[in-house]
PDB file of C-alpha atoms in Angstrom:
ATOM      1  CA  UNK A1004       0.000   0.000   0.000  1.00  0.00           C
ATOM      2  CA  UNK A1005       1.580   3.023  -0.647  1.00  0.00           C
ATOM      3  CA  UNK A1006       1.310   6.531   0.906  1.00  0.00           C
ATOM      4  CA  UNK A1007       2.247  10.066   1.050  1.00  0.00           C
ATOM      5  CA  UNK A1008       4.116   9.103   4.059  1.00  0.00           C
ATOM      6  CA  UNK A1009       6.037   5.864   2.307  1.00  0.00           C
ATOM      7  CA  UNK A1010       5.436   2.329   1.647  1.00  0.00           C
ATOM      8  CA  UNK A1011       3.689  -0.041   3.822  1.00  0.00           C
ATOM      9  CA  UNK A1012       4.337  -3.913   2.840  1.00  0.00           C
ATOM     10  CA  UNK A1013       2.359  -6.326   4.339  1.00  0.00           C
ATOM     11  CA  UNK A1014       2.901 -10.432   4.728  1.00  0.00           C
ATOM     12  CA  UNK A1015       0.175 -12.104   4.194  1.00  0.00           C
ATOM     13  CA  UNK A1016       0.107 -16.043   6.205  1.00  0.00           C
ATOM     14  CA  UNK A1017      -2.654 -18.942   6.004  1.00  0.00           C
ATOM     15  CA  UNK A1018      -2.725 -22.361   6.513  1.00  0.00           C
ATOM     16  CA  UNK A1019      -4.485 -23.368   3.100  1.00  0.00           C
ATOM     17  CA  UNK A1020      -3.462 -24.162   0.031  1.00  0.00           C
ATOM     18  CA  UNK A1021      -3.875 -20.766  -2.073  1.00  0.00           C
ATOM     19  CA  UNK A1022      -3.426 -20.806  -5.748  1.00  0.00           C
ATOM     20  CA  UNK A1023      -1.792 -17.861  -7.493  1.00  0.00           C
ATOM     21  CA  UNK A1024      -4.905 -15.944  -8.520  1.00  0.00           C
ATOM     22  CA  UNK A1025      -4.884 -12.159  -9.909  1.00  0.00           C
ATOM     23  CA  UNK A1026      -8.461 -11.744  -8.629  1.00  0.00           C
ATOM     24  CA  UNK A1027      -7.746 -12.722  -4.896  1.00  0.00           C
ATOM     25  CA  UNK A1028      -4.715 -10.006  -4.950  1.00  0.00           C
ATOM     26  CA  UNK A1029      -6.566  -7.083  -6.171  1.00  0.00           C
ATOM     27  CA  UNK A1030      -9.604  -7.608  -3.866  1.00  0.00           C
ATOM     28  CA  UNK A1031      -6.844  -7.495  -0.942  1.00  0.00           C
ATOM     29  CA  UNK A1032      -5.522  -4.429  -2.795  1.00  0.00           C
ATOM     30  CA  UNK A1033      -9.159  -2.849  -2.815  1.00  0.00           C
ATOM     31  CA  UNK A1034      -9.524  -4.143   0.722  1.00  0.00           C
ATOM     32  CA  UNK A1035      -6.258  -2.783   2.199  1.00  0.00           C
ATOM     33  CA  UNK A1036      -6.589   0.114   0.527  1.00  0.00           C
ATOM     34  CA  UNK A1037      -9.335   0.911   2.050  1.00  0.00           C
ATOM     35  CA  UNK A1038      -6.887   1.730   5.457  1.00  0.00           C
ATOM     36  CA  UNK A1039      -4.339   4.125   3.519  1.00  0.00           C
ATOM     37  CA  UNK A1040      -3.729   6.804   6.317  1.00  0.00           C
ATOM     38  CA  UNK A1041      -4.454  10.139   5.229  1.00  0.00           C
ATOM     39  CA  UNK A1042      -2.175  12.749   6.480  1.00  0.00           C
ATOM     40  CA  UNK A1043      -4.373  15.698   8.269  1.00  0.00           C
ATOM     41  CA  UNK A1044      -1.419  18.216   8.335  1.00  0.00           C
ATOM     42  CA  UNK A1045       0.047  19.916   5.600  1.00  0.00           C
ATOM     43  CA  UNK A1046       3.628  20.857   5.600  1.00  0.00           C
ATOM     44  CA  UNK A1047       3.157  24.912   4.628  1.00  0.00           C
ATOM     45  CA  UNK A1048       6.221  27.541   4.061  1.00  0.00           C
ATOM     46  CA  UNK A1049       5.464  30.651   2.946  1.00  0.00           C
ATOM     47  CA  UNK A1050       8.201  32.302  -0.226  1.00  0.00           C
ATOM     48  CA  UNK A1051       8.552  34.955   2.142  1.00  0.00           C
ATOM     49  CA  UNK A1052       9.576  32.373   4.773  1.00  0.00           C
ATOM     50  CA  UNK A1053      12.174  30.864   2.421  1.00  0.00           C
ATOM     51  CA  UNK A1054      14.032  34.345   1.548  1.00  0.00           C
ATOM     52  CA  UNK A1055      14.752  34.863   5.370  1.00  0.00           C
ATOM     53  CA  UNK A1056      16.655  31.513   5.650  1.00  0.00           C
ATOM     54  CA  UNK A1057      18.954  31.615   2.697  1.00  0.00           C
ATOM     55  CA  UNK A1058      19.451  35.422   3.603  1.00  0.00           C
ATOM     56  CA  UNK A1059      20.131  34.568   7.434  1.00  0.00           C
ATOM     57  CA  UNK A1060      22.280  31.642   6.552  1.00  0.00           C
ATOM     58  CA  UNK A1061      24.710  33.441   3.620  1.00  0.00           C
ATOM     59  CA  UNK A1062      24.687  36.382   5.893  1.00  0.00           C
ATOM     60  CA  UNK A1063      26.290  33.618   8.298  1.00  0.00           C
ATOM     61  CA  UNK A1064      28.783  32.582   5.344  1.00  0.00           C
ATOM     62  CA  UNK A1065      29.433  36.505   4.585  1.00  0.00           C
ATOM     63  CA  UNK A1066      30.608  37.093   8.190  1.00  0.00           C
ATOM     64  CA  UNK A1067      32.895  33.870   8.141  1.00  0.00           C
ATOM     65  CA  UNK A1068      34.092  34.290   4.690  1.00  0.00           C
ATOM     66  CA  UNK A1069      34.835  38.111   4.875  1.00  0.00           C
ATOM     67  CA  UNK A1070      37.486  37.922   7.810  1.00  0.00           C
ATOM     68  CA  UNK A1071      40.352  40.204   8.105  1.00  0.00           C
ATOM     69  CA  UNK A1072      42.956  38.910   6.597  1.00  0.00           C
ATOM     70  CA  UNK A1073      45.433  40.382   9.076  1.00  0.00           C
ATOM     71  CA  UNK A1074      43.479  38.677  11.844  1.00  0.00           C
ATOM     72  CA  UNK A1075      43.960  35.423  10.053  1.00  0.00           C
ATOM     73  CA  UNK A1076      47.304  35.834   9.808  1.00  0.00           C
ATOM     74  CA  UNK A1077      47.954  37.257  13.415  1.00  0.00           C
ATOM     75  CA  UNK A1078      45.482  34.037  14.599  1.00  0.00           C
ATOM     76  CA  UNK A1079      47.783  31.332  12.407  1.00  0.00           C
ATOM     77  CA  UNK A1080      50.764  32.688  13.800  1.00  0.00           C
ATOM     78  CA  UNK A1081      49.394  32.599  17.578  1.00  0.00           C
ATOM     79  CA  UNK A1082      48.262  29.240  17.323  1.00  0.00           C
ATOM     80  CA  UNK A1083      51.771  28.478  15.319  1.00  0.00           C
ATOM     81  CA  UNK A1084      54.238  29.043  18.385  1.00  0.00           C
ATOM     82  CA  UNK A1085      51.923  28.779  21.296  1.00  0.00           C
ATOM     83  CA  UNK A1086      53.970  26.598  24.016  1.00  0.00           C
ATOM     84  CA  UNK A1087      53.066  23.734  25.229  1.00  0.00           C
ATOM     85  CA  UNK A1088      51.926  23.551  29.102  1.00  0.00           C
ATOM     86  CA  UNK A1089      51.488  21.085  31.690  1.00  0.00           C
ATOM     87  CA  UNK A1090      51.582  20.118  35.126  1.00  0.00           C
ATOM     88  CA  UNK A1091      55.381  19.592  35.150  1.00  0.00           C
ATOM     89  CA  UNK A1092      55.829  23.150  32.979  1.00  0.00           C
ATOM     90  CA  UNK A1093      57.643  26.082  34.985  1.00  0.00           C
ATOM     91  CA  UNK A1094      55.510  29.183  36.199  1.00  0.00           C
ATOM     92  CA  UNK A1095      56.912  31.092  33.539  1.00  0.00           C
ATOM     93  CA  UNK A1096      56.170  28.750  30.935  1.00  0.00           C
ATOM     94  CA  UNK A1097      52.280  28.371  32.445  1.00  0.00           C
ATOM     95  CA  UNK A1098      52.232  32.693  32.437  1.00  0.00           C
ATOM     96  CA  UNK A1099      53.563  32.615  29.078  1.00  0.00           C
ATOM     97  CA  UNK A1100      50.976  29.754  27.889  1.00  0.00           C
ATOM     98  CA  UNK A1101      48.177  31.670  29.488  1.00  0.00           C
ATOM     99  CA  UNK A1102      49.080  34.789  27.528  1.00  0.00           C
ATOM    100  CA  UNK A1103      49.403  33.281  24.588  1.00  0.00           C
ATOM    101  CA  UNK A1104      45.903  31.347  24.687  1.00  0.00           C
ATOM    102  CA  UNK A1105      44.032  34.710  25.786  1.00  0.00           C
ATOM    103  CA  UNK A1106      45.202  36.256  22.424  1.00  0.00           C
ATOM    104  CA  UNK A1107      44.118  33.413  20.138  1.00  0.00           C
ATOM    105  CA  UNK A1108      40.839  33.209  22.156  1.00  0.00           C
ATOM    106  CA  UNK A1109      40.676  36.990  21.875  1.00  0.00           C
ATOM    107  CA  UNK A1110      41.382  36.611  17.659  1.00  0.00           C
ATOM    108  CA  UNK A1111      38.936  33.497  17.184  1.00  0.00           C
ATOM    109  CA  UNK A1112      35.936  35.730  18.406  1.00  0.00           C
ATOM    110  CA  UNK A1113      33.854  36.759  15.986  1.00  0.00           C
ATOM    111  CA  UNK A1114      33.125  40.262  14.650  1.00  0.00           C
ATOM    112  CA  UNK A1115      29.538  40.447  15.457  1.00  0.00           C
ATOM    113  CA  UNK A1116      30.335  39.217  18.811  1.00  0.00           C
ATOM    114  CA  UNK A1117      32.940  42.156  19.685  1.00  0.00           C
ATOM    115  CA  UNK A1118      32.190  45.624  21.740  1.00  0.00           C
ATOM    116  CA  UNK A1119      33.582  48.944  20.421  1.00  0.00           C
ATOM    117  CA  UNK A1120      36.586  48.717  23.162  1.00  0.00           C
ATOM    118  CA  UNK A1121      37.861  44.967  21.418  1.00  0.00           C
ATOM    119  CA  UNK A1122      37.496  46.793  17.859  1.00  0.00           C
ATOM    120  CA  UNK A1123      39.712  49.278  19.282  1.00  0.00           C
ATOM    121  CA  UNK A1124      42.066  46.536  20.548  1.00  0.00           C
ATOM    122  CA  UNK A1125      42.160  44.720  17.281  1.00  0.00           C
ATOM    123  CA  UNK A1126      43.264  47.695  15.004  1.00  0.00           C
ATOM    124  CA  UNK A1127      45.872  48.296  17.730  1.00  0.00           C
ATOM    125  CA  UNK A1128      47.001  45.148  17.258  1.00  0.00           C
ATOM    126  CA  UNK A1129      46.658  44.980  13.152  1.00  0.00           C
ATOM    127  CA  UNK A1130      48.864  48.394  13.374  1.00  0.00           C
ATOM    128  CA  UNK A1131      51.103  46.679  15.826  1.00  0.00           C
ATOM    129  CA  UNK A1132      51.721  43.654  13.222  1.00  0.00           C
ATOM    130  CA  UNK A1133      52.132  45.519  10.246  1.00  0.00           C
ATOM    131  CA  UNK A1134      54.569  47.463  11.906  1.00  0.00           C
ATOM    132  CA  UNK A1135      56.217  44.297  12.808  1.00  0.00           C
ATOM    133  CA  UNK A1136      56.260  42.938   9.199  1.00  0.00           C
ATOM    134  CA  UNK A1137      57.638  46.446   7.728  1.00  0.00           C
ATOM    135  CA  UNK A1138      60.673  46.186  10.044  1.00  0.00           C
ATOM    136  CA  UNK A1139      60.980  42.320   9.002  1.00  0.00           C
ATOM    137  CA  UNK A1140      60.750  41.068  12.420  1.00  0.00           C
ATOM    138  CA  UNK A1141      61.361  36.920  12.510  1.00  0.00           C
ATOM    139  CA  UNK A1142      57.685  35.680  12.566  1.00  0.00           C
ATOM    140  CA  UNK A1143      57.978  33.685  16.168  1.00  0.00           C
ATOM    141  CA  UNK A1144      59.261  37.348  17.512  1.00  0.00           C
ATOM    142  CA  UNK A1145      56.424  39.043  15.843  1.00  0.00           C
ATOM    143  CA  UNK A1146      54.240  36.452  17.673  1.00  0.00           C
ATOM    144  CA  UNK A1147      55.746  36.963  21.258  1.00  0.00           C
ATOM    145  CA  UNK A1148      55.438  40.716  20.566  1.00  0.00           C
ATOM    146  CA  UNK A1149      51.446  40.887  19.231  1.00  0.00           C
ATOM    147  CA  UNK A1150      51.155  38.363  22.580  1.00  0.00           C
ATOM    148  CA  UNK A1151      53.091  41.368  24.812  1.00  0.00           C
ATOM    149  CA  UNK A1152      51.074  44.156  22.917  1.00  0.00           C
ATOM    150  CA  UNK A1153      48.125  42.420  23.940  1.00  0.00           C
ATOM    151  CA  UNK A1154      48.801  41.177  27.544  1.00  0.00           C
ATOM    152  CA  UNK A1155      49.978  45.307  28.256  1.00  0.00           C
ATOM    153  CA  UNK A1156      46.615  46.794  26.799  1.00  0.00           C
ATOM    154  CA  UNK A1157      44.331  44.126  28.524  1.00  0.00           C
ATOM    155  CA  UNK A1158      46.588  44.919  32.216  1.00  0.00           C
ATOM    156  CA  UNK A1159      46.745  48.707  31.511  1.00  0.00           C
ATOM    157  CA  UNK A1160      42.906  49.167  30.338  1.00  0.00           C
ATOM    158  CA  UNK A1161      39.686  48.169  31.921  1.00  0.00           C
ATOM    159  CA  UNK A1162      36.567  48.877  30.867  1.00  0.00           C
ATOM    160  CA  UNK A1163      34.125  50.844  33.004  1.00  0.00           C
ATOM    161  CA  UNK A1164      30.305  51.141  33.352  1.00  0.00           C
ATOM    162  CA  UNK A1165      29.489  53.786  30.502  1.00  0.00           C
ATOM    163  CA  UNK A1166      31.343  51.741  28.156  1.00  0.00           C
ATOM    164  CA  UNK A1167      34.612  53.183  27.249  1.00  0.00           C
ATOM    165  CA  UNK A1168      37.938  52.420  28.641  1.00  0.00           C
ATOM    166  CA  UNK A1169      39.516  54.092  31.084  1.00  0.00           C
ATOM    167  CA  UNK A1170      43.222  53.792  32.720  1.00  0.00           C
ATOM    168  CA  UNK A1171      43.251  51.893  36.231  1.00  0.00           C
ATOM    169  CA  UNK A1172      42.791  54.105  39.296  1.00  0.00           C
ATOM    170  CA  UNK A1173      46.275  53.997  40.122  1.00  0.00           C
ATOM    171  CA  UNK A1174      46.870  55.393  36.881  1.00  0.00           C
ATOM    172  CA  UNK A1175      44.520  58.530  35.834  1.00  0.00           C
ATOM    173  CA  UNK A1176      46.048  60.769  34.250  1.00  0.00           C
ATOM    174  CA  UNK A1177      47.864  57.934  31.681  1.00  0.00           C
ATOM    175  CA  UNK A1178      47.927  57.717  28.697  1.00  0.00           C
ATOM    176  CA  UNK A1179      48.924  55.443  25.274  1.00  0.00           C
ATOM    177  CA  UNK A1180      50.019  56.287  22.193  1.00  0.00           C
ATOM    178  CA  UNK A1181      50.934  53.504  19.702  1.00  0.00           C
ATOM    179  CA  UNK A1182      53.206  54.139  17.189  1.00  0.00           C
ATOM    180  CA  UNK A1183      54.713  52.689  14.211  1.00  0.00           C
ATOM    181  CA  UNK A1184      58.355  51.282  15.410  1.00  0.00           C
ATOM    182  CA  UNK A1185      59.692  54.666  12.357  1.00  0.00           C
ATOM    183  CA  UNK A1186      57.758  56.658  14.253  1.00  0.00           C
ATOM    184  CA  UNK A1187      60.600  58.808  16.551  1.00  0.00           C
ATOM    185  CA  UNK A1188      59.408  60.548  19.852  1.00  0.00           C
ATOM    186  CA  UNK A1189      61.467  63.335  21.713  1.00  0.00           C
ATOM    187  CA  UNK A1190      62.081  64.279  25.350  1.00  0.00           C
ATOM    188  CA  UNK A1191      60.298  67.701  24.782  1.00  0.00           C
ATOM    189  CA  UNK A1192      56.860  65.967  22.939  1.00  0.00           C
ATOM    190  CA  UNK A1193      56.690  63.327  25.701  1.00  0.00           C
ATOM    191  CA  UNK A1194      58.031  64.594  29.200  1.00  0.00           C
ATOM    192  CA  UNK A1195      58.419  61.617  31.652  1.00  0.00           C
ATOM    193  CA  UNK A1196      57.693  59.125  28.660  1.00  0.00           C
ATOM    194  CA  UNK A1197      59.244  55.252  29.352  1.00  0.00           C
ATOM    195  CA  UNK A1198      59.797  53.517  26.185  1.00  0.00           C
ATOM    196  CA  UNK A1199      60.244  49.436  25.809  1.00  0.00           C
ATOM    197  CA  UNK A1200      62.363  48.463  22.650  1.00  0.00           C
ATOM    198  CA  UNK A1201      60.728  45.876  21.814  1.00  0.00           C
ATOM    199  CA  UNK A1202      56.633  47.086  21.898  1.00  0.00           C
ATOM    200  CA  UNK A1203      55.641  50.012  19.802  1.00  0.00           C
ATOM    201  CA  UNK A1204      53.676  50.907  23.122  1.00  0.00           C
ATOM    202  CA  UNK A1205      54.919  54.721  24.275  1.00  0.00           C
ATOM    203  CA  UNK A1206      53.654  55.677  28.108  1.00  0.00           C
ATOM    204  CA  UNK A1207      53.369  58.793  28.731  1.00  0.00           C
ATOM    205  CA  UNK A1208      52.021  60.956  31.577  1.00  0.00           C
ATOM    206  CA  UNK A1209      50.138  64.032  31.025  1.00  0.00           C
ATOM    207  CA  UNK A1210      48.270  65.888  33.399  1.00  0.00           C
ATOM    208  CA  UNK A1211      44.410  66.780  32.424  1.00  0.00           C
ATOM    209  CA  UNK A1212      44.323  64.501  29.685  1.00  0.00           C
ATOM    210  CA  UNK A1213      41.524  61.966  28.526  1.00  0.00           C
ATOM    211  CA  UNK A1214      42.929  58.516  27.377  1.00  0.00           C
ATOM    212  CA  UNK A1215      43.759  58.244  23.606  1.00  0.00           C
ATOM    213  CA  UNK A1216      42.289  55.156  23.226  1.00  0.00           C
TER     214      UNK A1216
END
């Protein structure tokens, strides 16, 4: 018997001798047909319906398929020469693990899912690896450096209840510039300015300033 829903065979048993006979199968046919189930609900999807889940779902492809390429590269360099940790590893290696898995964590979220303070971050960070690349820094360097970049913003910034970031208390009137490694910086521009060599992070204190960032 066959329905909307499939194909229903059925196995027919008796304990007299039947002869083949056309006439006794299609009165069983007729008969058994008689119990076809009928399906009372109809499967309905409006056109309208149908646009909203191709658009939703290549709108998904869109935001996976148009990634930064920087990020990619800054994410497949993370992952690249991110040390291996363990119970037997030194505190230094487990720091150094820890920093490195908060920046590939940070890179692998996606763009939809970031606040204006983490877009912030990542163009700091894109700036901070092109930089790298023009002064051709060795690529494992370049990763320790984005993972130093990243651990100093995250310690030096937090973000506070209206939404923007602000320096720790300890810290008000600090602030960050980041500049290009060709970028130079005097005395006179940035009074009581501490520079690190190897970050293009420049900390300088200024008195009735707002945060640059």
């Amino acid at each position: 018997v066959s329905c909307s829903a499939g194909r229903l065979v059925l196995a027919l048993y008796t304990s007299e001798d039947v002869k083949d006979s056309i006439t006794i199968v299609q009165k069983c046919w007729n008969e058994f047909n008689k119990y076809t189930p009928e399906t009372h609900t109809k499967l309905a999807i409006a056109p309208s319906q149908v646009i909203q889940i191709e658009n939703s779902v290549s709108n998904k492809n869109d935001s996976v398929s148009k990634n930064d390429p920087k990020e990619e590269a800054m994410l497949n360099l993370i992952s690249k020469y991110m040390p291996f940790s363990d119970f037997s590893s030194s505190k230094s290696d487990s720091l150094k693990h820890d920093q490195f898995m908060s920046l590939r964590l940070f890179l692998l979220r996606r763009p939809s899912m970031r606040s204006v303070n983490e877009e912030q971050i990542f163009e700091v960070l894109k700036r901070s690896y092109r930089s790298y690349i023009n002064v051709k820094k060795d690529s494992e360097d370049i990763a320790s450096l984005l993972v130093n970049d990243h651990h100093m913003i995250s310690s030096t910034f937090t973000a506070s209840s209206d939404g923007k970031l602000h320096p720790w208390p300890h810290a008000k009137d600090l602030r960050v510039d980041y500049l290009d490694h060709n970028t130079e910086v005097s005395d006179k521009d940035c009074p009581n300015t501490t520079t690190r060599s190897d970050s293009p992070v420049v900390f300088a204190t200024y008195a009735l300033r707002k945060p640059r960032f």
